[in-house]
CSV table of C-alpha atoms in Angstrom, one decimal:
chain,number,residue,atom,x,y,z
A,1,MET,CA,105.6,75.7,112.5
A,2,GLN,CA,102.4,77.6,111.9
A,3,TYR,CA,101.0,80.3,114.3
A,4,LEU,CA,97.6,81.8,114.7
A,5,VAL,CA,98.1,85.5,115.2
A,6,SER,CA,95.0,87.3,116.6
A,7,VAL,CA,94.5,91.0,116.3
A,8,ILE,CA,92.7,92.2,119.5
A,9,ASP,CA,90.9,95.5,119.5
A,10,ASP,CA,89.2,97.3,122.3
A,11,LYS,CA,85.7,98.9,122.1
A,12,SER,CA,86.5,101.5,124.7
A,13,ASN,CA,89.9,102.4,123.3
A,14,PRO,CA,90.1,101.3,119.7
A,15,GLY,CA,93.3,101.3,117.7
A,16,SER,CA,93.8,103.9,114.9
A,17,THR,CA,91.6,103.5,111.9
A,18,ASP,CA,94.2,104.9,109.4
A,19,ARG,CA,96.5,101.9,109.6
A,20,ARG,CA,95.4,100.1,106.3
A,21,PRO,CA,98.4,101.3,104.2
A,22,ALA,CA,100.9,100.3,106.9
A,23,ILE,CA,99.2,96.9,107.3
A,24,SER,CA,99.3,96.3,103.6
A,25,ALA,CA,103.0,97.1,103.5
A,26,PHE,CA,103.6,94.7,106.4
A,27,ASN,CA,101.6,92.0,104.7
A,28,GLU,CA,103.6,92.4,101.5
A,29,ARG,CA,106.8,92.0,103.5
A,30,LEU,CA,105.4,88.8,105.2
A,31,ILE,CA,104.6,87.4,101.7
A,32,ALA,CA,108.1,88.3,100.3
A,33,GLU,CA,109.8,86.7,103.3
A,34,GLY,CA,107.7,83.6,103.2
A,35,TYR,CA,105.9,84.0,106.5
A,36,TRP,CA,102.4,84.6,105.0
A,37,VAL,CA,99.8,81.8,105.0
A,38,PHE,CA,96.5,83.7,105.4
A,39,ALA,CA,95.1,86.9,106.8
A,40,GLY,CA,91.7,88.4,107.2
A,41,GLY,CA,89.8,91.1,109.1
A,42,LEU,CA,86.6,90.2,110.8
A,43,ALA,CA,83.2,91.9,110.9
A,44,ASP,CA,82.1,93.5,114.1
A,45,THR,CA,81.0,91.2,116.9
A,46,ASP,CA,77.4,92.2,116.3
A,47,ALA,CA,77.6,90.1,113.1
A,48,ALA,CA,78.6,86.9,115.0
A,49,THR,CA,76.4,83.9,115.5
A,50,VAL,CA,77.3,81.1,118.0
A,51,ILE,CA,76.0,77.6,117.3
A,52,ASP,CA,75.8,75.0,120.0
A,53,ASN,CA,74.8,71.5,118.7
A,54,ARG,CA,76.0,69.5,121.7
A,55,GLY,CA,72.4,68.7,122.7
A,56,GLU,CA,69.4,67.2,120.9
A,57,GLN,CA,68.9,70.3,118.8
A,58,ALA,CA,71.2,73.1,117.5
A,59,VAL,CA,70.9,76.4,119.4
A,60,PHE,CA,71.8,79.5,117.4
A,61,SER,CA,72.6,82.7,119.4
A,62,ASP,CA,73.3,86.1,117.9
A,63,GLY,CA,76.4,87.9,119.0
A,64,PRO,CA,79.8,86.8,120.2
A,65,PHE,CA,80.3,83.8,122.4
A,66,VAL,CA,81.5,86.1,125.2
A,67,GLU,CA,80.7,89.8,125.8
A,68,SER,CA,83.9,91.8,126.4
A,69,LYS,CA,85.3,95.2,125.7
A,70,GLU,CA,88.1,93.5,123.8
A,71,TYR,CA,87.4,91.4,120.8
A,72,LEU,CA,89.0,89.6,117.9
A,73,ALA,CA,89.3,92.0,115.0
A,74,GLY,CA,91.3,89.9,112.6
A,75,VAL,CA,93.8,87.1,112.2
A,76,TRP,CA,96.9,86.1,110.4
A,77,VAL,CA,98.3,82.6,110.0
A,78,TRP,CA,102.1,82.7,109.7
A,79,GLU,CA,104.7,80.0,109.0
A,80,ALA,CA,107.7,80.7,111.1
A,81,PRO,CA,110.7,78.6,112.0
A,82,ASP,CA,110.2,79.0,115.7
A,83,LEU,CA,108.3,81.0,118.4
A,84,ASP,CA,111.0,83.7,118.7
A,85,VAL,CA,110.6,84.6,115.0
A,86,ALA,CA,106.8,84.7,115.4
A,87,LEU,CA,107.0,86.9,118.5
A,88,LYS,CA,109.4,89.3,116.8
A,89,LEU,CA,107.0,89.6,113.9
A,90,ALA,CA,104.0,90.0,116.3
A,91,ALA,CA,105.7,92.9,118.0
A,92,GLU,CA,106.1,94.6,114.6
A,93,ALA,CA,102.5,93.7,113.8
A,94,SER,CA,101.2,95.3,117.0
A,95,LYS,CA,103.0,98.5,116.2
A,96,VAL,CA,101.9,98.5,112.6
A,97,CYS,CA,98.2,97.9,113.3
A,98,ASP,CA,98.1,99.7,116.6
A,99,ARG,CA,96.4,96.9,118.4
A,100,LYS,CA,97.3,94.0,120.8
A,101,ILE,CA,98.4,90.8,119.2
A,102,GLU,CA,98.1,87.2,120.6
A,103,VAL,CA,100.3,84.5,119.1
A,104,ARG,CA,99.3,80.8,119.5
A,105,PRO,CA,101.0,77.8,117.8
A,106,PHE,CA,98.9,75.3,116.0
A,107,GLN,CA,99.3,71.8,117.5
């Protein structure tokens, strides 16, 4: 099963910025153990654009779809045999990147 693993940062209390080497080592382990599918960090929410084309004309709005002190800072996609394995990895990921993690299975 594949899982979307979201890295959640907090504008008022951000995680450590010196985590890149630890995250790289964790990613190498994910690759070696076959869990890695994809990962990427995201630009700041100021760089976001929301598009709503449900009406007669597309509406483009600068900024995130919702203003919040917490925001999506990056994502992983993992392949794991079950939720327990994904949650165990997510607990490690939270420690490694010093941020909250949300795990959601793909349907």
